[in-house]
PDB file of C-alpha atoms in Angstrom:
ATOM      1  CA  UNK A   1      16.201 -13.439   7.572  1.00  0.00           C
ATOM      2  CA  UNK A   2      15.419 -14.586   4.264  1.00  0.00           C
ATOM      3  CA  UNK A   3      11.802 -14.811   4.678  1.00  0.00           C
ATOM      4  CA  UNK A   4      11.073 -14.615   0.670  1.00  0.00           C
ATOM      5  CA  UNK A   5      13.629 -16.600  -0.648  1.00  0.00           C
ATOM      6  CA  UNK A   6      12.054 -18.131  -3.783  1.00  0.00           C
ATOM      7  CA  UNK A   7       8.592 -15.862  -3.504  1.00  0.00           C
ATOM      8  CA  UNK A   8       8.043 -13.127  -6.449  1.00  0.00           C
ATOM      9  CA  UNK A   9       5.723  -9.991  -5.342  1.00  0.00           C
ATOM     10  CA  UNK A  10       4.103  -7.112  -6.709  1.00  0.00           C
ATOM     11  CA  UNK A  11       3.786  -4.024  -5.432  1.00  0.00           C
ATOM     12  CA  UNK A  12       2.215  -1.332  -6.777  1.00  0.00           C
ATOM     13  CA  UNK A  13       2.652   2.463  -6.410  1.00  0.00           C
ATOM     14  CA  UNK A  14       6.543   1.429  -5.364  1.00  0.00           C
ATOM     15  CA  UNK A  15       8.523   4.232  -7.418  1.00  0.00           C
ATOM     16  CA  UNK A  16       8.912   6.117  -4.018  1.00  0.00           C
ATOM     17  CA  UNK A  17       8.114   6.671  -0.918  1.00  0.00           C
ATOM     18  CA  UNK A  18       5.862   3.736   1.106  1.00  0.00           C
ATOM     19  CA  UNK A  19       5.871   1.407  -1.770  1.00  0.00           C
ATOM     20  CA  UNK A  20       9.469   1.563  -2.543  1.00  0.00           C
ATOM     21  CA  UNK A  21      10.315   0.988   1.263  1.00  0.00           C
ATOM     22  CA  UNK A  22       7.983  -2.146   0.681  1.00  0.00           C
ATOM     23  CA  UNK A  23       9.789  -3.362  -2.208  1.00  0.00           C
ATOM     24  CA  UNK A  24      13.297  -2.882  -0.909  1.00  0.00           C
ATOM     25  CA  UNK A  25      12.475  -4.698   2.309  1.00  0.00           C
ATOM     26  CA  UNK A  26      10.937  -7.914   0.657  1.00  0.00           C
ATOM     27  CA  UNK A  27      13.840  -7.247  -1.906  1.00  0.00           C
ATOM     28  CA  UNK A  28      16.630  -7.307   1.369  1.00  0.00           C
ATOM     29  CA  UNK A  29      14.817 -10.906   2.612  1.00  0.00           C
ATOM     30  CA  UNK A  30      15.250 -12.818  -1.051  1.00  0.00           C
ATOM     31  CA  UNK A  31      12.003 -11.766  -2.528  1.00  0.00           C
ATOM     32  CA  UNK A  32      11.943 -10.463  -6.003  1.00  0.00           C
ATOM     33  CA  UNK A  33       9.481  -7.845  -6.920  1.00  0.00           C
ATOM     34  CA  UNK A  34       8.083  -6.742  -9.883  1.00  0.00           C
ATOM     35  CA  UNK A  35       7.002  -3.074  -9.128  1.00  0.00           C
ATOM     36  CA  UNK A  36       4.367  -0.580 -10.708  1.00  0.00           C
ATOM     37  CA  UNK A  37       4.279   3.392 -11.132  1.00  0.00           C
ATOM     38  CA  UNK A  38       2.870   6.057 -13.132  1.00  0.00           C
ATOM     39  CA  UNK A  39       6.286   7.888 -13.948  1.00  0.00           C
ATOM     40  CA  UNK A  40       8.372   5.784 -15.809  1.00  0.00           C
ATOM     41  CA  UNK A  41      11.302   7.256 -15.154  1.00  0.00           C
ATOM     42  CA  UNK A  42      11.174   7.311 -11.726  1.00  0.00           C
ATOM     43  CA  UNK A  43      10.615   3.750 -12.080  1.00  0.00           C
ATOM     44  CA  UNK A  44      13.578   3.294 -13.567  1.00  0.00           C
ATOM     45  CA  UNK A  45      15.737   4.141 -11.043  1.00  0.00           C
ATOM     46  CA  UNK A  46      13.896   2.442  -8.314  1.00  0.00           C
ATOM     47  CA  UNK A  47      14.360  -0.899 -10.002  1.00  0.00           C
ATOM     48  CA  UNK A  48      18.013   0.276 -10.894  1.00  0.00           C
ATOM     49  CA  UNK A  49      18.628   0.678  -7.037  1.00  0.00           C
ATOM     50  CA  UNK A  50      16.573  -2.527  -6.360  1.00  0.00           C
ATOM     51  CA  UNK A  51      19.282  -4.435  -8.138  1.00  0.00           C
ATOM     52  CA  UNK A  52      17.877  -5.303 -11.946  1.00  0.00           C
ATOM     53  CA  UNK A  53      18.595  -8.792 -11.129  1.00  0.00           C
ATOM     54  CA  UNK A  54      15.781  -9.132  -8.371  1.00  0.00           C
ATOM     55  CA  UNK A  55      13.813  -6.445  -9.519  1.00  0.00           C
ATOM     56  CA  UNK A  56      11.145  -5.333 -12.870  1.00  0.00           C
ATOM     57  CA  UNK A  57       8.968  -2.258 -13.606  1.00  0.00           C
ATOM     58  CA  UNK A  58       5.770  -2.511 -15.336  1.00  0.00           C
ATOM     59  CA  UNK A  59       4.601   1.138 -15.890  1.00  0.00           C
ATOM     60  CA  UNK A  60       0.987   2.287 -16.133  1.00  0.00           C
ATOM     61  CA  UNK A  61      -1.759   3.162 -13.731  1.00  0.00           C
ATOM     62  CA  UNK A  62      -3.148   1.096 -11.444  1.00  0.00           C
ATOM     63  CA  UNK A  63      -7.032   1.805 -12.158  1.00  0.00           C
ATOM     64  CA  UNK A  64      -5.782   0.942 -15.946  1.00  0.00           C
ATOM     65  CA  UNK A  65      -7.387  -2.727 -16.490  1.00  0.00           C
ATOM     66  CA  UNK A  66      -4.478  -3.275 -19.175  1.00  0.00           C
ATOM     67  CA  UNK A  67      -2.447  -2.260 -17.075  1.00  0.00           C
ATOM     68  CA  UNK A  68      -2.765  -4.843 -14.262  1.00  0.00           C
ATOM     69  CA  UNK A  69      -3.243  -7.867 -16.441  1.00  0.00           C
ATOM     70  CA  UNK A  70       0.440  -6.711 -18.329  1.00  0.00           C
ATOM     71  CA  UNK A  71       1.868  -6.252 -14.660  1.00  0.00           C
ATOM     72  CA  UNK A  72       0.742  -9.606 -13.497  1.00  0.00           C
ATOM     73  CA  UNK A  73       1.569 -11.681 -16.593  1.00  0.00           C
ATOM     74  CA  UNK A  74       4.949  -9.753 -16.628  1.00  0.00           C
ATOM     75  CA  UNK A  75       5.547 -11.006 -12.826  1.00  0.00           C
ATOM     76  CA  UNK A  76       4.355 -14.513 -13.766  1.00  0.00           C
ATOM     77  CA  UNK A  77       6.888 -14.568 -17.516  1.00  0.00           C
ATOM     78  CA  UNK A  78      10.005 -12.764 -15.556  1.00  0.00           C
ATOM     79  CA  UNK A  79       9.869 -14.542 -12.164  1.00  0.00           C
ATOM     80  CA  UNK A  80       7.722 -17.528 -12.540  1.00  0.00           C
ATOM     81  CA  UNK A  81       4.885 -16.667 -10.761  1.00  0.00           C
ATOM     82  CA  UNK A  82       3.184 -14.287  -8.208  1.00  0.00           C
ATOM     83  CA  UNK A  83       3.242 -15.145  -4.226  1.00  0.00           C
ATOM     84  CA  UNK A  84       2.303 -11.547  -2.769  1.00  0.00           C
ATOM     85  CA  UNK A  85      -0.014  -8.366  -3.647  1.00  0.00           C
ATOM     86  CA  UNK A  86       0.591  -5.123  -1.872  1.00  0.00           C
ATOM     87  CA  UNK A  87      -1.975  -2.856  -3.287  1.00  0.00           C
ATOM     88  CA  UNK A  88      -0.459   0.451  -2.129  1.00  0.00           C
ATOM     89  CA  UNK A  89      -1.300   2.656  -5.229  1.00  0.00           C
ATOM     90  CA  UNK A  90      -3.147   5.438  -3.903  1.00  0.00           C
ATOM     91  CA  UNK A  91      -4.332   9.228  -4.292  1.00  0.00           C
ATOM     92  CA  UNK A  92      -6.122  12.115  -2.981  1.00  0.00           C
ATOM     93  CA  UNK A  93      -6.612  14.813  -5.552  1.00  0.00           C
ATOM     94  CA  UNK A  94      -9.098  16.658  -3.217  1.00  0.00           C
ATOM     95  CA  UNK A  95      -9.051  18.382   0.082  1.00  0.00           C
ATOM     96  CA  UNK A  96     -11.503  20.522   1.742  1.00  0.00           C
ATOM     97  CA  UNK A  97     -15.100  19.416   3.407  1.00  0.00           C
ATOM     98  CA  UNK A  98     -17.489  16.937   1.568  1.00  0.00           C
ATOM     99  CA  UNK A  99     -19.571  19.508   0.727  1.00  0.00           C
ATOM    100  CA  UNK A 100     -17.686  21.074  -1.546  1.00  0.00           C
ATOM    101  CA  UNK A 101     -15.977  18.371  -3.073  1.00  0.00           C
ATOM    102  CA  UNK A 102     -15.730  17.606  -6.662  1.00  0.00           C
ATOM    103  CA  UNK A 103     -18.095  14.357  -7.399  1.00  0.00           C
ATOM    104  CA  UNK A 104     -15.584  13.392 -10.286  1.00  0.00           C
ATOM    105  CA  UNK A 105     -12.898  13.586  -7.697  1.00  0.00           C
ATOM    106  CA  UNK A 106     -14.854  11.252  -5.768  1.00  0.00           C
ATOM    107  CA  UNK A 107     -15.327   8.749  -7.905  1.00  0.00           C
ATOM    108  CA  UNK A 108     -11.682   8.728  -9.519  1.00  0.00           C
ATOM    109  CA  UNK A 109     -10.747   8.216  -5.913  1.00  0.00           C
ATOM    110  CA  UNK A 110     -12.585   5.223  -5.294  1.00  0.00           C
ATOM    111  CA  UNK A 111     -11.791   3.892  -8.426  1.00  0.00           C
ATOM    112  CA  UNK A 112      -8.081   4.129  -7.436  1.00  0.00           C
ATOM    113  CA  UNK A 113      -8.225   3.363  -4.034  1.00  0.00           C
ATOM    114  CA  UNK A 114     -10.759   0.753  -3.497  1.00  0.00           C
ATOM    115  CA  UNK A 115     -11.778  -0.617  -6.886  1.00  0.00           C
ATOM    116  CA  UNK A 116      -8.199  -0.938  -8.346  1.00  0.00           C
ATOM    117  CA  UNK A 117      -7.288  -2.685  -5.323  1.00  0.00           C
ATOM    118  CA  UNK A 118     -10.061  -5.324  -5.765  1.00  0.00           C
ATOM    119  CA  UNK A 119      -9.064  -5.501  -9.342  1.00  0.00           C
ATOM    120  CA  UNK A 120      -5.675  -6.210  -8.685  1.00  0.00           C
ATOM    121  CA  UNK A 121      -6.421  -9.075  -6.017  1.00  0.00           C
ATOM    122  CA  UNK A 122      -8.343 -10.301  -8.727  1.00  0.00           C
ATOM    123  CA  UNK A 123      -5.841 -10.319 -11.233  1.00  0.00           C
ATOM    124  CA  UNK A 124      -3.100 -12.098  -8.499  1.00  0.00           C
ATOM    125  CA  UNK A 125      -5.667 -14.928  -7.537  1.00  0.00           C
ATOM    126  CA  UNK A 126      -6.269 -15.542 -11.125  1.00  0.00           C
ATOM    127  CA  UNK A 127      -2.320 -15.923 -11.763  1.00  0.00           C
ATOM    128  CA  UNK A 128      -2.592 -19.388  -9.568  1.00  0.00           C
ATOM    129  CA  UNK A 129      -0.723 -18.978  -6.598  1.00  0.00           C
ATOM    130  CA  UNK A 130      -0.934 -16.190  -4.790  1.00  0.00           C
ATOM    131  CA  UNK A 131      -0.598 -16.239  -0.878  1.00  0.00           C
ATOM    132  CA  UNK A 132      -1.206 -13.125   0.728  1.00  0.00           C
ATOM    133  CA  UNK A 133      -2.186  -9.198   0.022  1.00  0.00           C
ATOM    134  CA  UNK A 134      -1.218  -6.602   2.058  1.00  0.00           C
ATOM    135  CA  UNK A 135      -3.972  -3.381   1.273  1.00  0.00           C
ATOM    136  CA  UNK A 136      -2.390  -0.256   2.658  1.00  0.00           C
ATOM    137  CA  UNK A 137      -5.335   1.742   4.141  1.00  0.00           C
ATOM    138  CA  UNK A 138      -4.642   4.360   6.588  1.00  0.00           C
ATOM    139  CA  UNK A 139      -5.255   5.862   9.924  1.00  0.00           C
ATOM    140  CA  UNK A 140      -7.921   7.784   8.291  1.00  0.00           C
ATOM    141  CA  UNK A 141      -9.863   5.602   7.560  1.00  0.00           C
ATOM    142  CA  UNK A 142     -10.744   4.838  10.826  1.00  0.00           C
ATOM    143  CA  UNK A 143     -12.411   8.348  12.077  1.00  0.00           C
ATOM    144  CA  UNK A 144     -13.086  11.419  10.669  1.00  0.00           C
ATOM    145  CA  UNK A 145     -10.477  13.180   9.003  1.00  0.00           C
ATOM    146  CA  UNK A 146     -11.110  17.368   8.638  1.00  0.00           C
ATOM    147  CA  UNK A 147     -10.124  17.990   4.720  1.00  0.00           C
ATOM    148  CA  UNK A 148      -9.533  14.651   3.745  1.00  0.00           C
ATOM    149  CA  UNK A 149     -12.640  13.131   4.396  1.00  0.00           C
ATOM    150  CA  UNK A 150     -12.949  11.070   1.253  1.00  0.00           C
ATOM    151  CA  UNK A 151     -10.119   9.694   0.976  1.00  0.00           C
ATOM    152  CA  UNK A 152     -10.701   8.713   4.592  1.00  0.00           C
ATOM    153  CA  UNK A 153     -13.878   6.746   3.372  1.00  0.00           C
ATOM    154  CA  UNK A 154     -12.183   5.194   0.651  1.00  0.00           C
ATOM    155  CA  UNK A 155      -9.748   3.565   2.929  1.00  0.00           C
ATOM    156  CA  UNK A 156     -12.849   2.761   5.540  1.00  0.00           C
ATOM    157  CA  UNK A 157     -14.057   1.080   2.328  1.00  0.00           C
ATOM    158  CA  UNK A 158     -10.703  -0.874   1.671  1.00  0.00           C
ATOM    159  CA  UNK A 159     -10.669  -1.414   5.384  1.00  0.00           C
ATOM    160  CA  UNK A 160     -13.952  -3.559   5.010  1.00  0.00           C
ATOM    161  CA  UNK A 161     -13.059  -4.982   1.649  1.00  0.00           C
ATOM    162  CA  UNK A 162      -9.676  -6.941   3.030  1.00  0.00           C
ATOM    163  CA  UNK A 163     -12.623  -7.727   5.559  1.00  0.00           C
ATOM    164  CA  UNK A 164     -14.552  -9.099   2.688  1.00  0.00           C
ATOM    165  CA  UNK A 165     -11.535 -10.791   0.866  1.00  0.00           C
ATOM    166  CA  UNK A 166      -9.965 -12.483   3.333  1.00  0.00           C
ATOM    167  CA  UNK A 167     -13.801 -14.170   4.128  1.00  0.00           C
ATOM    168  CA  UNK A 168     -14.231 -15.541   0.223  1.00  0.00           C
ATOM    169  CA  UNK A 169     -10.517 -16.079   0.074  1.00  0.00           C
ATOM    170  CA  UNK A 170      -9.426 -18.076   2.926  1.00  0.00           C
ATOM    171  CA  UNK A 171      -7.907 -20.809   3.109  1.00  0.00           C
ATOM    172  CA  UNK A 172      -5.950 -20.499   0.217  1.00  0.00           C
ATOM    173  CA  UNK A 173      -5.013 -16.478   0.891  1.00  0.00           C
ATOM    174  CA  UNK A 174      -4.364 -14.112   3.342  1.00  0.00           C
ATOM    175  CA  UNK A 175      -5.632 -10.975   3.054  1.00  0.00           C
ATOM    176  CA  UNK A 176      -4.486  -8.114   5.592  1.00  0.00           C
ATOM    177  CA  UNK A 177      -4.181  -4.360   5.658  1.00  0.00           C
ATOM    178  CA  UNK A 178      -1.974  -1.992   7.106  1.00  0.00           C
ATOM    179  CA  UNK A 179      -2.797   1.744   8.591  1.00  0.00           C
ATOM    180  CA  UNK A 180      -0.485   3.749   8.320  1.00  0.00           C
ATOM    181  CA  UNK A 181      -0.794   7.619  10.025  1.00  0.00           C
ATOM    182  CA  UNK A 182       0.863  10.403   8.461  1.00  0.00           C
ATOM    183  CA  UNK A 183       4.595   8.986   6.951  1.00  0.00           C
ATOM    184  CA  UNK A 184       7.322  11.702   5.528  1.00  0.00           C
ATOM    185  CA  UNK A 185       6.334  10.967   1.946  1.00  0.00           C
ATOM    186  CA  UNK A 186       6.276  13.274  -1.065  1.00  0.00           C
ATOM    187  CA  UNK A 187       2.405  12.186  -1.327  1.00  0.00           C
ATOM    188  CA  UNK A 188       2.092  13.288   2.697  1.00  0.00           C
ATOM    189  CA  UNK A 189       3.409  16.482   2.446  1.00  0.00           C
ATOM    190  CA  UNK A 190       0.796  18.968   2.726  1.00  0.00           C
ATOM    191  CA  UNK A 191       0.337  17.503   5.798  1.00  0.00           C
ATOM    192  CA  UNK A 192       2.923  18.592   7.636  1.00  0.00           C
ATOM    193  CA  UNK A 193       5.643  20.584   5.645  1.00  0.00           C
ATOM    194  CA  UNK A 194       6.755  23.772   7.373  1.00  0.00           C
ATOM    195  CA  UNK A 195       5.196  22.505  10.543  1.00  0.00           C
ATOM    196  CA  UNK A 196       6.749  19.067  11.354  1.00  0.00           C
ATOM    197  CA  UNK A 197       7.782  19.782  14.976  1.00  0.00           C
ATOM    198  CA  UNK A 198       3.846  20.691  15.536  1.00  0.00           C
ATOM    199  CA  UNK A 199       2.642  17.877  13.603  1.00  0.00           C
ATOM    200  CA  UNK A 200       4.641  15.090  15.672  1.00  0.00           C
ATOM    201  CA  UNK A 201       3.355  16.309  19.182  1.00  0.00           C
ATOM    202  CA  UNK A 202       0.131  14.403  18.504  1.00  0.00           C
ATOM    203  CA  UNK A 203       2.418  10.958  18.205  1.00  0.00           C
ATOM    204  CA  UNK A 204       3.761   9.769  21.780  1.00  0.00           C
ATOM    205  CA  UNK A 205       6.648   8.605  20.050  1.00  0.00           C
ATOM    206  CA  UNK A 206       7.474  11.872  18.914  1.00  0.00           C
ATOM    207  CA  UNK A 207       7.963  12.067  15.432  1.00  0.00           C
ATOM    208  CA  UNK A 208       5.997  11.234  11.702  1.00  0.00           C
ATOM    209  CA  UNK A 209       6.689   7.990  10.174  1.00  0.00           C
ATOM    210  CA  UNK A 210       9.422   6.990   7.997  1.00  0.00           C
ATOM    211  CA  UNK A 211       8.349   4.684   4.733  1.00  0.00           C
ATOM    212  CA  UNK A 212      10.590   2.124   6.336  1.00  0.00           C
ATOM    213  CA  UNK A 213       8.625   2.472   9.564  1.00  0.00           C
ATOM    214  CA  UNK A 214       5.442   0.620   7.516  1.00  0.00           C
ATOM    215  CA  UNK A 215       8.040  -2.120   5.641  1.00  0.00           C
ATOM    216  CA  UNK A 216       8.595  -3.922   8.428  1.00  0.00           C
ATOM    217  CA  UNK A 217       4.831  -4.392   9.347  1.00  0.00           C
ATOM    218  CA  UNK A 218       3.909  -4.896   5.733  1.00  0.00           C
ATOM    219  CA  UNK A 219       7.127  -8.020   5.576  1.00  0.00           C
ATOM    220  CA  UNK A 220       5.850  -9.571   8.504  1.00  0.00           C
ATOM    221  CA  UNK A 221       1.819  -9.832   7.180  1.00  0.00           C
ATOM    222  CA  UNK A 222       3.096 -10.705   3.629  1.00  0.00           C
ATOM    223  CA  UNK A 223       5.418 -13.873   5.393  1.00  0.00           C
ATOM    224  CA  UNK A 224       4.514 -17.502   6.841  1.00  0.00           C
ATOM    225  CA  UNK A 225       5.350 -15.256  10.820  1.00  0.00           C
ATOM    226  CA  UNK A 226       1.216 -14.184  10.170  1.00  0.00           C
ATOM    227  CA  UNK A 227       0.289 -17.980   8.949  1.00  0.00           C
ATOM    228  CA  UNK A 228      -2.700 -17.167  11.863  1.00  0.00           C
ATOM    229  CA  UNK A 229      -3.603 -13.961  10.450  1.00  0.00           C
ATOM    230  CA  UNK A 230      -5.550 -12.346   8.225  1.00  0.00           C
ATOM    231  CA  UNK A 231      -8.623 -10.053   7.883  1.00  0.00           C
ATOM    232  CA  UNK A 232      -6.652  -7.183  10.350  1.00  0.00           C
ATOM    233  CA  UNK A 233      -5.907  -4.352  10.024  1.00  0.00           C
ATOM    234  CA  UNK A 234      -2.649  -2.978  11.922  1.00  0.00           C
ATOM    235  CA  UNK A 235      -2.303   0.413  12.859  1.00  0.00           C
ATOM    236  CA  UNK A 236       1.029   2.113  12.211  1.00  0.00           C
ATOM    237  CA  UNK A 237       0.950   5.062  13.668  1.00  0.00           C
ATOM    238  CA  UNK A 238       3.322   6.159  16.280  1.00  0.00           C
ATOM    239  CA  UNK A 239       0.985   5.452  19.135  1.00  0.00           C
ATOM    240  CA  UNK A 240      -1.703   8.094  17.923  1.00  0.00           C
ATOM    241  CA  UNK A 241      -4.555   6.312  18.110  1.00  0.00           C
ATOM    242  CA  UNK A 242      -3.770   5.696  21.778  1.00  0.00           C
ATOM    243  CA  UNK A 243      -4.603   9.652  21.800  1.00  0.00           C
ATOM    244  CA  UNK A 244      -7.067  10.170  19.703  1.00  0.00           C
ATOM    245  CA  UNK A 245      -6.043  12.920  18.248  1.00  0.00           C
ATOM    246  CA  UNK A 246      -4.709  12.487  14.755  1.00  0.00           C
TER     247      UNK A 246
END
């Protein structure tokens, strides 16, 4: 299917891992992308395996204000405009309980995780005809989560803000959000290196996620197949929640 043929997006956080499934998937149904990172080098090569001809870096980070604006005017200047957002730039420089976690922490992660996010949208609508966002929250944002708790609430927080956005910004755009559970990424890790096998017993399908496991989900929200939806939040997640156990 060819479900982007004509449609630009940008995706940000796409060097690797979720993002860079993301971008190759819209990529692999005509889209082009223009795709954001911290390490420019790594950026590099994703765009060089994205095909150069469909494909742009714009390096920085994403709670960088210049930053956006030079990522969205470079989308709009290389491939004549900007149809789709997937905020998916994301960290979690602390683990441990809330009481003992580092305030500054805090706040750098909500200014990556939630605020950036907001600032982005803002940034896309402004650029005249955006479509639809994809936010991608995760699994842990939707219950307590031992030792990542705040990065837990600053996805509950993004949760409610595609909540919010896709109230002021309806018709016009659709704003969903994807959650994923714990996906073989480099940023995942911790979570279950050395101890895979245990870690996919809580998931009745019986494995982690694969960054191409959340592509397909984040194609369909971002394409006219989810004209009727918006505001959601899917859970990706190999049938954990059905458990309650993650």
């Amino acid at each position: 299917m060819q479900r982007f043929e004509g449609r630009v997006a940008l995706v940000t956080g796409a060097s690797r891992g979720i993002g860079f499934a993301v971008a190759r998937r819209l990529v692999s149904e005509g889209a082009s992308v223009v795709i954001t990172g911290r390490d420019e080098e790594a950026l590099k090569a994703a765009v060089a395996e994205l095909g150069e001809d469909r494909a742009s870096g714009a390096a920085g980070k994403a709670d960088d204000a210049e930053h956006r604006a030079a990522a969205v005017a470079h989308a709009v200047e290389r491939f004549g405009g900007l149809d789709h957002l997937v905020n998916n730039a994301g960290i979690n420089p602390a683990y441990g309980p809330l009481t003992e976690l580092d305030l500054d922490a805090a706040r750098k992660i909500l200014e990556v995780n939630v605020i950036a996010a907001l600032a982005w949208t803002r940034e896309a609508v402004a650029a005249g005809r955006l479509r639809s966002v994809v936010n991608m929250a995760s699994i842990a944002g939707t219950a307590a989560s031992p030792n990542i708790g705040f990065y837990g609430i600053s996805k509950a927080a993004l949760i409610n803000q595609t909540e919010q956005l896709a109230e002021e910004l309806a018709p016009a755009v659709r704003v969903n959000a994807l959650a994923p559970a714990v996906v073989k990424s480099r940023f995942s890790k911790a979570l279950y290196e050395g101890r895979e096998e245990q870690a996919a017993r809580a998931y009745p399908l019986a494995r982690l996620g694969e960054p191409d496991d959340v592509a397909g989900p984040a194609a369909f929200l971002l394409s006219e197949d989810a004209a009727w939806v918006t505001g959601q939040t899917i859970l990706v997640d190999g049938g954990a929640s059905a458990r309650r156990t993650w």
